[in-house]
């Protein structure tokens, strides 16, 4: 039996909460997000239980509350394919995450793939941002594209590391 | 050998030369990298203390005593306060069933009530206990009360950890090294008992009792001592916590019966009102029964005093102010009459008329009852004394009546009673004795005032008698004076009385007035007696 914590990191309004909703079994009310800045969800995958911490997105005026990153076994960094600045923030999010847990695997979710973007994204370049990145996905919380794969791949990686 | 001595000396010289420099370097490094050194040494200190506690617990206790002393005194003070609060609460509950039950239990067990009270305080009301990894918020082990389980302990643990970090961060910003201790929501409470890398979240219904808290600290202490390494190195694999020792330790704190006992002790406030309600109920029932009995008596009285139905056996029953009439009556008239008479009574809200109309002509009991009722009325009205014997189907009547007409009326009424088929009449008609003597003054035929009363009395008696009879009015005179004169006086006196009875008293019988040329011998009087000057009124034979 495994149980671990995964934190969703990203800028404000990149679709973290929607991705989680698409995927999980049970979650606390989103109201917690605005009150204490985090909402907890749970997903059972085989013999492991993934506790997903959906933390409040970073804005210009409010940094991420680093305390919530403690003890994470993996990170999902979410960016919005339609907002360039959210993609540019990925690097900083990686830095913040690794400053708390240096050896945690990271998955990048480029969300809102269902909406046509007016700029192109270099996936390989993003992948090269850190050795901790295991995959970069173009996801859509609306259609569900790549959502399952995103979480499952991260789960597989974490389980492998725990078992070692 | 000499070379070795030289090397040793060189080493010593070197050590002497660089010692101040090294010391200086260490000091400087310590000043510049205080945080780094602290971070490097911190895990080692934890492990070192744990090892020391395992091997030489007493020594550690001695070392920590000055610090622990204060903590213990504060803990003891807090425990006493909690205990006092709990005892006060129980005392305030006053004369409850729980108190009475405790008094009885104390007597049976032969312990003091205070002892029992203290032991009751030890009963826990814990719903769940979660051992949570501090850093990740993952539940390492948990146990919950099967009677009041909680939903999603993993989610609760993560949320608790998030709240804890959120609050602790704020506290640390204010440079106070404190930890979140309790969260209350509604009647429930989450108490947090912190250890190094893990903490206990204890979810309770109401406050956590002092004794439970003490036990929990003890269990947490033993878990940390035995499993501290596994907790510190937890990376997500729960298999190292799935062994039964931790679970057993936690479960020990959760005796399911304790919660059951707690909930069974909670007596619904209604039960306190029960004796009061019972008293009210008895009083109300008594009042209602009394009221009902009074109403029922009134109904029965009404049925009995209504002449047309008096003789029938009618039962009246009362239920919720509704009267049920049961029995047998001979006609619809009697049935409706009974209902309407009962309906008139104040307090009767309705009448359930279950009277059965039957032909009671052949019921000897009913016939006899009807005859009896009729004769009672007749005897009262006519001042007679007629008795009867009823041998089905024959009625035998005995007694006297004063007139044929009243006898005829009685017989006619009897014939009207259903079921009376044969009447044997042995009733004698005996005329009332009307004999009256009116006295006159000497040589006078004028009726004196004193005699007038007698005549009025007679007149009223005659009015109850039949008209067909004749009345003799015989006038008399004494023997003094001339015979002719006396004759005239006698006739004149009789006529005077006749006149009065006929024209003033208006009697209906035929009057025969006559003057008698003789003394009223029947009176047994002397010749010269003044009593011979009279008129005698009697039935004419």
XYZ file of C-alpha atoms in Angstrom:
705
model
C 0.000 0.000 0.000
C 1.277 3.421 -0.968
C 0.015 6.817 -0.024
C 1.660 10.020 -1.072
C 1.138 13.693 -1.711
C 1.181 15.416 -5.097
C 0.918 19.190 -5.420
C -0.572 21.010 -8.383
C 1.426 24.177 -9.041
C 0.784 26.893 -11.572
C -0.328 30.402 -12.263
C -3.793 31.631 -11.476
C -6.594 30.316 -13.760
C -4.537 27.729 -15.644
C -7.177 25.053 -14.962
C -5.624 23.089 -12.065
C -8.952 22.623 -10.302
C -10.688 21.546 -13.520
C -8.006 18.920 -14.210
C -8.414 17.504 -10.711
C -12.196 17.465 -10.972
C -11.898 15.481 -14.184
C -9.790 12.869 -12.465
C -10.517 12.368 -8.773
C -12.884 10.247 -6.676
C -13.621 12.737 -3.974
C -12.655 16.247 -3.075
C -13.287 18.951 -0.551
C -15.257 21.979 -1.569
C -13.428 24.495 -3.734
C -14.311 27.117 -1.140
C -11.266 26.025 0.834
C -9.119 27.260 -2.010
C -10.121 30.824 -1.403
C -10.063 30.551 2.387
C -6.831 28.766 3.252
C -5.438 28.504 -0.268
C -5.642 24.749 -0.736
C -8.214 22.136 -1.556
C -7.610 18.437 -1.022
C -8.699 15.654 -3.366
C -8.141 11.920 -3.352
C -7.587 9.390 -6.109
C -7.044 5.685 -5.603
C -4.892 4.138 -8.344
C -4.453 0.413 -7.858
C -2.780 -0.053 -4.523
C -1.762 3.564 -4.135
C -3.632 6.540 -2.832
C -2.752 9.869 -4.366
C -3.598 12.876 -2.207
C -3.811 15.859 -4.518
C -3.181 19.304 -3.102
C -4.723 21.896 -5.342
C -3.069 25.085 -4.183
C -4.112 28.584 -5.052
C -2.537 29.752 -8.288
C 0.256 32.263 -8.304
C -0.632 35.801 -9.213
C 1.391 38.940 -9.680
C 0.629 39.987 -6.126
C 0.581 36.684 -4.344
C 3.361 34.074 -4.440
C 2.772 30.384 -3.886
C 2.492 29.357 -0.225
C 5.604 27.173 -0.046
C 4.547 25.403 3.161
C 2.002 23.450 1.118
C 4.742 21.935 -1.030
C 6.361 20.173 1.946
C 6.387 16.415 1.836
C 5.227 16.168 -1.789
C 6.299 13.080 -3.710
C 5.601 14.720 -7.048
C 4.502 17.938 -8.681
C 2.205 18.731 -11.547
C 2.971 22.121 -12.978
C 0.062 23.478 -14.952
C 0.222 26.170 -17.613
C -2.384 27.610 -19.934
C -1.650 27.010 -23.631
C -3.555 30.166 -24.495
C -1.607 32.437 -22.113
C 2.082 32.775 -22.929
C 3.053 34.210 -19.557
C 1.814 31.068 -17.778
C 4.175 28.986 -19.919
C 7.000 31.327 -19.169
C 6.282 30.849 -15.454
C 6.915 27.107 -15.672
C 10.618 27.518 -15.039
C 10.021 29.502 -11.882
C 7.475 26.983 -10.618
C 10.014 24.201 -11.176
C 12.559 26.174 -9.192
C 10.126 26.789 -6.333
C 9.026 23.152 -6.206
C 12.541 21.755 -6.250
C 13.660 24.207 -3.586
C 11.273 22.434 -1.237
C 11.608 18.842 -2.479
C 14.680 18.589 -4.656
C 14.266 15.042 -5.930
C 10.523 15.032 -6.730
C 9.428 14.019 -10.248
C 7.544 16.695 -12.188
C 4.860 16.426 -14.864
C 4.023 19.443 -16.982
C 0.398 19.895 -18.052
C -0.127 22.367 -20.875
C -3.824 22.775 -20.377
C -6.707 24.037 -22.498
C -5.496 22.137 -25.584
C -9.066 22.281 -26.849
C -8.730 26.045 -27.442
C -6.833 27.236 -30.482
C -3.717 29.170 -29.518
C -2.143 31.988 -31.513
C 1.390 30.962 -30.614
C 3.362 27.715 -30.749
C 4.990 25.910 -27.833
C 8.233 23.998 -27.985
C 7.591 20.847 -25.962
C 11.194 19.677 -26.082
C 12.390 23.017 -24.771
C 10.037 22.736 -21.817
C 11.119 19.175 -21.170
C 14.696 20.374 -21.034
C 13.998 22.841 -18.262
C 14.752 20.247 -15.553
C 15.979 16.728 -15.237
C 13.107 16.073 -12.853
C 10.529 16.491 -15.633
C 9.262 13.073 -16.656
C 6.655 14.132 -19.211
C 4.985 17.104 -20.812
C 1.303 16.682 -21.714
C -1.092 18.792 -23.702
C -4.216 18.364 -21.672
C -7.825 19.414 -21.907
C -9.979 19.372 -18.818
C -12.919 19.963 -21.124
C -12.476 16.885 -23.357
C -10.428 14.893 -20.862
C -7.553 14.527 -23.314
C -4.356 13.224 -21.690
C -5.707 13.844 -18.191
C -5.666 10.200 -17.111
C -2.218 9.687 -18.679
C -0.814 12.681 -16.831
C -1.751 11.400 -13.397
C -1.076 7.741 -14.156
C 2.389 8.383 -15.462
C 3.271 10.455 -12.436
C 1.855 7.732 -10.189
C 3.909 5.057 -11.930
C 7.090 7.091 -11.516
C 6.430 7.836 -7.843
C 5.601 4.205 -7.043
C 8.796 3.106 -8.735
C 10.834 5.534 -6.641
C 9.119 4.604 -3.399
C 9.585 0.898 -4.037
C 13.271 1.264 -4.770
C 62.740 5.483 17.401
C 64.440 8.878 17.423
C 62.686 9.629 14.187
C 59.348 8.700 15.732
C 59.982 11.010 18.657
C 60.786 13.799 16.242
C 57.578 13.240 14.239
C 55.532 13.234 17.448
C 57.132 16.489 18.513
C 56.536 18.020 15.055
C 52.878 16.993 15.209
C 52.498 18.535 18.619
C 54.160 21.755 17.442
C 51.963 21.840 14.372
C 48.850 21.226 16.508
C 49.899 24.000 18.833
C 50.522 26.343 15.908
C 47.272 25.727 13.988
C 44.905 25.159 16.938
C 44.101 28.849 17.407
C 43.603 29.206 13.632
C 41.290 26.154 13.451
C 39.338 27.307 16.481
C 39.054 30.727 14.904
C 37.873 29.118 11.621
C 35.257 26.996 13.417
C 33.947 29.977 15.324
C 33.789 32.078 12.163
C 32.156 29.237 10.220
C 29.635 28.780 13.038
C 28.773 32.498 12.975
C 28.493 32.630 9.176
C 26.696 29.275 8.582
C 24.636 28.898 11.714
C 21.540 27.764 9.791
C 23.456 25.275 7.682
C 25.079 23.663 10.700
C 21.769 23.552 12.558
C 20.128 21.837 9.583
C 22.953 19.278 9.398
C 23.013 18.477 13.086
C 19.209 18.546 13.693
C 18.393 15.020 12.410
C 21.381 13.629 14.279
C 20.196 15.165 17.547
C 16.770 13.602 17.139
C 18.257 10.184 16.444
C 20.815 10.558 19.249
C 18.114 11.404 21.791
C 15.948 8.509 20.641
C 18.858 6.076 20.974
C 19.645 7.503 24.387
C 16.016 7.178 25.525
C 15.943 3.588 24.363
C 19.108 2.642 26.203
C 19.249 4.967 29.199
C 15.890 6.485 29.748
C 16.557 7.447 33.386
C 19.621 9.450 32.469
C 17.669 11.396 29.846
C 14.882 12.011 32.331
C 17.395 13.369 34.821
C 18.952 15.601 32.194
C 15.643 16.963 31.067
C 14.155 17.227 34.543
C 14.754 20.967 35.009
C 12.922 21.646 31.741
C 10.349 18.921 32.171
C 9.616 19.986 35.742
C 7.973 23.151 34.557
C 6.121 21.346 31.818
C 4.879 18.713 34.236
C 3.658 21.262 36.737
C 1.791 23.063 33.958
C 0.417 19.755 32.713
C -0.716 18.753 36.212
C -2.386 22.143 36.700
C -4.157 21.789 33.361
C -5.223 18.230 34.134
C -6.645 19.291 37.490
C -8.477 22.141 35.874
C -10.013 19.839 33.270
C -10.972 17.362 35.953
C -12.560 20.054 38.094
C -14.471 21.352 35.099
C -15.750 17.880 34.367
C -16.775 17.269 38.003
C -18.429 20.670 38.198
C -20.383 19.879 35.066
C -21.615 16.633 36.572
C -22.598 18.323 39.821
C -24.425 21.016 37.895
C -26.449 18.370 36.152
C -28.178 18.022 39.513
C -30.661 15.348 40.300
C -30.619 13.531 37.009
C -31.197 9.870 36.342
C -27.470 9.578 35.720
C -26.744 10.845 39.236
C -29.265 8.481 40.779
C -27.824 5.632 38.725
C -24.324 6.551 39.906
C -25.441 6.633 43.539
C -26.919 3.138 43.190
C -23.837 1.851 41.351
C -21.600 3.259 44.096
C -23.650 1.448 46.748
C -23.589 -1.842 44.835
C -19.868 -1.700 44.083
C -19.069 -0.511 47.574
C -16.985 2.441 46.366
C -17.407 6.115 47.063
C -19.356 8.221 44.637
C -16.305 10.394 44.015
C -14.281 7.357 42.936
C -17.023 6.340 40.581
C -17.271 9.870 39.262
C -13.536 9.912 38.562
C -13.670 6.563 36.799
C -16.548 7.809 34.665
C -14.426 10.748 33.649
C -11.920 8.332 32.205
C -14.420 7.065 29.651
C -13.570 8.382 26.259
C -15.788 9.810 23.570
C -13.270 9.388 20.782
C -14.591 8.882 17.271
C -11.286 8.432 15.491
C -7.550 8.611 16.003
C -5.239 9.385 13.123
C -1.453 9.088 13.199
C -0.417 11.573 10.523
C 2.939 12.122 8.827
C 3.599 15.765 9.594
C 5.307 16.777 6.385
C 3.031 15.153 3.804
C -0.256 14.911 5.733
C -0.488 11.197 4.868
C -2.269 8.942 7.371
C 0.232 6.418 8.682
C -2.230 4.521 10.824
C -5.700 5.120 12.069
C -8.500 3.594 14.073
C -12.061 4.702 14.363
C -15.063 3.922 16.452
C -17.314 1.590 14.472
C -20.373 3.186 16.083
C -19.498 6.658 14.859
C -17.016 6.398 11.989
C -15.695 9.398 10.092
C -15.683 9.788 6.342
C -12.463 9.798 4.352
C -9.800 9.881 7.082
C -7.093 10.453 4.403
C -8.784 13.614 3.174
C -9.324 14.820 6.724
C -5.657 14.210 7.523
C -4.435 16.168 4.493
C -6.822 19.003 5.201
C -5.761 19.028 8.852
C -2.108 19.213 7.786
C -2.896 22.074 5.409
C -4.736 24.003 8.114
C -1.925 23.264 10.531
C 0.739 24.559 8.124
C -1.386 27.595 7.357
C -1.783 28.505 11.018
C 1.719 27.486 12.109
C 3.193 29.638 9.355
C 1.278 32.629 10.674
C 2.363 31.863 14.242
C 5.994 31.488 13.215
C 5.835 34.824 11.455
C 4.934 36.238 14.839
C 8.010 34.480 16.249
C 6.120 32.368 18.717
C 7.128 28.738 18.773
C 3.705 27.272 19.298
C 1.678 24.639 17.549
C -1.998 24.418 16.707
C -3.577 22.381 19.503
C -7.304 22.118 18.889
C -9.954 22.687 16.269
C -13.603 22.796 17.288
C -16.552 22.489 14.966
C -20.098 22.149 16.269
C -20.076 19.612 19.066
C -16.962 17.910 17.685
C -13.378 18.613 18.412
C -10.061 17.701 16.818
C -7.249 17.642 19.324
C -3.731 17.656 17.958
C -0.943 15.967 19.868
C 2.388 16.742 18.265
C 5.480 14.586 18.062
C 8.597 15.199 15.952
C 7.718 13.873 12.503
C 4.170 12.877 13.132
C 1.175 13.968 15.078
C -1.998 12.533 16.405
C -5.351 14.011 15.374
C -7.999 12.881 17.837
C -11.570 13.477 16.718
C -14.021 13.524 19.605
C -17.669 14.171 20.275
C -17.408 16.999 22.757
C -14.236 17.685 24.737
C -11.417 15.210 25.099
C -11.395 14.053 28.690
C -8.253 14.539 30.696
C -7.692 10.818 31.247
C -8.026 10.071 27.550
C -5.570 12.804 26.729
C -3.087 11.301 29.155
C -3.439 7.856 27.592
C -3.039 9.277 24.092
C 0.205 11.044 25.034
C 1.501 7.820 26.461
C 0.653 5.851 23.320
C 2.154 8.514 21.049
C 5.285 8.473 23.157
C 5.649 4.708 22.779
C 4.969 4.845 19.015
C 7.618 7.521 18.559
C 10.134 5.557 20.600
C 9.496 2.311 18.714
C 8.770 3.571 15.189
C 10.479 6.972 15.119
C 12.908 5.935 12.381
C 10.224 4.569 10.084
C 8.147 7.717 10.533
C 11.092 9.995 9.816
C 12.013 8.070 6.707
C 8.474 7.644 5.406
C 8.344 8.161 1.650
C 4.931 6.842 0.806
C 5.189 3.128 1.504
C 2.675 2.231 4.184
C 3.740 -1.397 4.488
C 6.059 -0.583 7.387
C 3.032 0.759 9.291
C 0.708 -2.026 8.450
C 2.105 -4.189 11.227
C -0.385 -4.650 13.966
C 1.502 -3.071 16.835
C 0.713 0.517 15.903
C -2.871 -0.325 15.071
C -3.261 -2.202 18.337
C -1.843 0.712 20.272
C -4.247 3.135 18.631
C -7.202 0.810 18.903
C -6.505 0.433 22.596
C -7.459 4.084 22.929
C -10.714 3.437 21.169
C -12.800 1.097 23.165
C -16.006 1.008 21.262
C -18.053 0.550 24.380
C -16.761 3.833 25.746
C -18.583 5.819 23.093
C -21.587 3.602 23.458
C -21.525 4.232 27.162
C -21.243 7.945 26.572
C -24.181 8.005 24.229
C -26.267 5.797 26.479
C -25.572 8.180 29.307
C -27.112 10.990 27.354
C -30.648 10.918 28.584
C -33.182 12.715 26.534
C -34.526 15.786 28.385
C -37.999 14.367 27.907
C -37.212 11.702 30.483
C -36.716 14.374 33.129
C -40.205 15.645 32.408
C -41.673 12.164 32.558
C -42.636 12.185 36.270
C -44.207 15.597 35.854
C -46.126 14.467 32.801
C -47.224 11.365 34.695
C -48.604 13.451 37.575
C -50.434 15.700 35.122
C -51.767 12.679 33.300
C -53.097 11.081 36.507
C -54.690 14.356 37.613
C -56.204 14.880 34.194
C -57.488 11.278 34.038
C -59.023 11.642 37.504
C -60.683 14.892 36.504
C -61.959 13.392 33.258
C -63.269 10.268 35.005
C -65.024 12.396 37.608
C -66.463 14.650 34.970
C -67.592 11.598 32.997
C -69.225 9.993 36.025
C -71.141 13.199 36.733
C -72.322 13.494 33.163
C -73.339 9.860 33.042
C -75.403 10.230 36.224
C -77.144 13.207 34.701
C -77.940 11.245 31.536
C -79.333 8.286 33.481
C -81.423 10.596 35.605
C -82.857 12.204 32.506
C -83.780 8.831 31.013
C -85.439 7.783 34.239
C -87.429 10.979 34.735
C -88.815 11.049 31.203
C -92.159 9.287 31.812
C -92.551 7.734 28.392
C -89.282 5.841 28.659
C -88.869 5.414 32.393
C -89.980 1.821 32.352
C -87.587 0.696 29.634
C -84.196 -0.620 30.465
C -81.883 1.782 28.668
C -78.147 1.688 29.328
C -76.051 4.758 28.802
C -72.278 4.576 28.191
C -69.916 7.509 27.910
C -66.818 7.774 25.786
C -65.150 11.118 24.961
C -68.337 13.016 25.749
C -70.274 10.830 23.293
C -73.189 8.956 24.855
C -74.057 5.525 23.563
C -77.626 4.418 24.257
C -78.218 0.687 24.345
C -81.289 -1.295 25.176
C -84.717 -2.162 23.838
C -87.666 0.152 23.260
C -91.045 -0.643 21.700
C -91.098 2.068 19.020
C -89.204 4.616 17.029
C -90.930 7.293 19.087
C -89.293 6.014 22.256
C -85.960 5.660 20.518
C -86.017 9.229 19.180
C -87.322 10.621 22.450
C -84.468 9.070 24.409
C -81.955 10.519 21.951
C -83.431 14.011 21.960
C -83.673 14.139 25.751
C -80.034 13.069 26.162
C -78.861 15.505 23.484
C -80.295 18.408 25.454
C -77.898 17.795 28.347
C -75.004 20.221 28.562
C -71.663 18.489 28.076
C -72.979 15.787 25.770
C -71.215 16.245 22.437
C -73.063 13.545 20.586
C -75.422 10.606 20.949
C -74.825 7.220 19.447
C -78.305 5.771 19.373
C -77.973 2.011 19.474
C -81.449 1.392 20.900
C -83.202 -1.562 19.312
C -86.889 -1.392 18.525
C -88.494 -4.675 19.390
C -91.987 -5.921 19.975
C -91.875 -6.223 23.694
C -95.560 -7.202 24.009
C -94.655 -10.670 25.099
C -91.999 -9.739 27.598
C -93.693 -10.423 30.978
C -91.031 -8.461 32.825
C -91.599 -5.413 30.683
C -95.402 -5.768 30.944
C -95.222 -6.075 34.726
C -92.927 -3.068 34.872
C -95.354 -1.023 32.785
C -98.318 -2.009 34.989
C -96.369 -1.141 38.100
C -95.472 2.254 36.681
C -99.074 2.972 35.687
C -100.445 1.992 39.108
C -97.904 4.139 40.934
C -99.142 7.169 39.013
C -102.796 6.245 39.450
C -102.556 5.675 43.191
C -100.824 8.993 43.615
C -103.392 10.925 41.555
C -106.513 9.356 42.971
C -105.343 8.765 46.485
C -106.174 5.117 46.074
C -104.337 1.940 46.901
C -104.663 -0.471 44.037
C -102.264 -3.400 44.008
C -101.758 -5.937 41.247
C -100.633 -9.461 40.643
C -99.427 -10.366 37.221
C -99.560 -13.943 36.143
C -98.851 -13.947 32.498
C -101.075 -13.165 30.664
C -103.561 -12.212 33.401
C -103.499 -9.080 35.556
C -105.375 -9.197 38.837
C -106.243 -5.897 40.443
C -107.243 -5.429 44.069
C -108.094 -2.401 46.137
C -110.590 0.384 46.414
C -111.423 3.396 44.342
C -113.802 6.158 45.237
C -115.555 6.285 41.926
C -116.566 4.180 39.010
C -115.131 6.710 36.585
C -111.656 6.525 38.032
C -111.896 2.744 38.036
C -112.930 2.873 34.390
C -110.017 5.204 33.583
C -107.580 2.823 35.252
C -108.926 -0.172 33.383
C -108.810 1.705 30.073
C -105.196 2.716 30.671
C -104.213 -0.829 31.588
C -105.727 -2.135 28.399
C -103.537 0.262 26.440
C -100.385 -1.411 27.789
C -99.027 -3.703 25.102
C -99.245 -7.286 26.110
C -101.999 -6.908 28.711
C -104.606 -9.307 27.473
C -106.745 -10.226 30.446
C -107.732 -8.186 33.468
C -109.333 -9.620 36.554
C -110.945 -6.723 38.280
C -111.562 -6.992 41.993
C -111.614 -3.290 42.599
C -114.309 -2.069 44.910
C -115.875 1.275 44.301
C -116.350 2.751 47.731
C -117.911 6.208 47.875
C -116.204 8.766 49.997
C -117.930 9.443 53.340
C -119.424 12.851 52.799
C -121.646 12.972 55.860
C -121.560 16.526 57.206
C -123.663 18.238 59.887
C -124.265 21.971 59.729
C -125.530 23.611 62.921
C -127.879 26.603 63.164
C -128.850 29.112 65.796
C -132.157 28.916 67.533
C -135.039 29.834 65.251
C -132.605 30.641 62.438
C -132.008 29.115 59.051
C -129.040 31.287 58.225
C -125.721 29.490 57.738
C -123.240 30.658 60.302
C -119.744 31.702 59.297
C -118.278 29.016 61.501
C -120.256 26.379 59.573
C -119.474 27.799 56.166
C -115.980 26.255 56.251
C -117.466 22.784 56.581
C -119.652 23.373 53.546
C -116.717 24.582 51.429
C -114.696 21.509 52.392
C -117.663 19.315 51.483
C -118.117 21.050 48.164
C -114.501 20.387 47.158
C -114.859 16.706 48.112
C -118.036 16.424 46.075
C -116.271 17.754 43.049
C -114.059 14.650 43.019
C -117.141 12.438 43.101
C -119.291 11.349 40.265
C -122.315 13.445 39.246
C -124.658 10.567 38.911
C -125.185 10.160 42.668
C -127.857 11.859 44.734
C -127.212 13.822 47.818
C -129.716 14.014 50.645
C -129.933 17.330 52.508
C -132.061 16.731 55.583
C -133.082 19.727 57.708
C -133.898 19.335 61.396
C -135.180 21.506 64.283
C -135.409 21.144 68.009
C -138.676 20.330 69.679
C -139.231 23.646 71.361
C -141.884 25.858 69.914
C -144.795 24.927 67.675
C -144.618 21.926 65.459
C -145.524 23.947 62.410
C -142.848 26.455 63.093
C -140.271 23.721 63.542
C -141.290 22.132 60.252
C -140.825 25.377 58.444
C -137.442 25.896 60.062
C -136.279 22.408 59.123
C -137.207 22.830 55.453
C -135.845 26.342 55.357
C -132.497 25.195 56.769
C -132.236 22.345 54.233
C -133.074 24.682 51.358
C -130.470 27.172 52.544
C -127.753 24.515 52.389
C -129.051 23.250 49.050
C -128.937 26.763 47.697
C -125.396 27.222 48.764
C -124.195 23.918 47.310
C -126.117 24.275 44.100
C -125.712 27.942 43.277
C -122.545 28.915 44.982
C -120.416 25.782 45.211
C -121.817 24.476 41.924
C -121.766 20.812 42.891
C -122.768 18.519 40.061
C -124.687 15.848 41.937
C -128.507 15.950 42.267
C -129.526 17.493 45.551
C -132.613 16.439 47.460
C -133.458 18.895 50.258
C -136.168 18.095 52.707
C -137.370 19.114 56.138
C -137.600 16.278 58.628
C -140.328 16.341 61.176
C -138.276 14.472 63.709
C -135.184 14.736 65.751
C -131.943 13.620 64.141
C -131.849 10.466 66.165
C -128.745 9.151 64.412
C -126.797 11.831 66.213
C -127.910 10.393 69.567
C -128.969 13.738 70.971
C -131.613 14.863 73.412
C -134.813 16.367 72.426
C -134.023 19.815 73.595
C -130.446 19.822 72.562
C -129.450 22.759 70.508
C -127.536 20.289 68.368
C -130.859 19.193 66.941
C -131.042 22.446 65.039
C -129.071 21.186 62.049
C -128.843 19.950 58.492
C -127.264 16.570 57.756
C -125.812 16.036 54.289
C -125.160 12.465 53.103
C -125.387 10.142 50.106
C -128.964 9.404 49.302
C -129.516 5.709 49.493
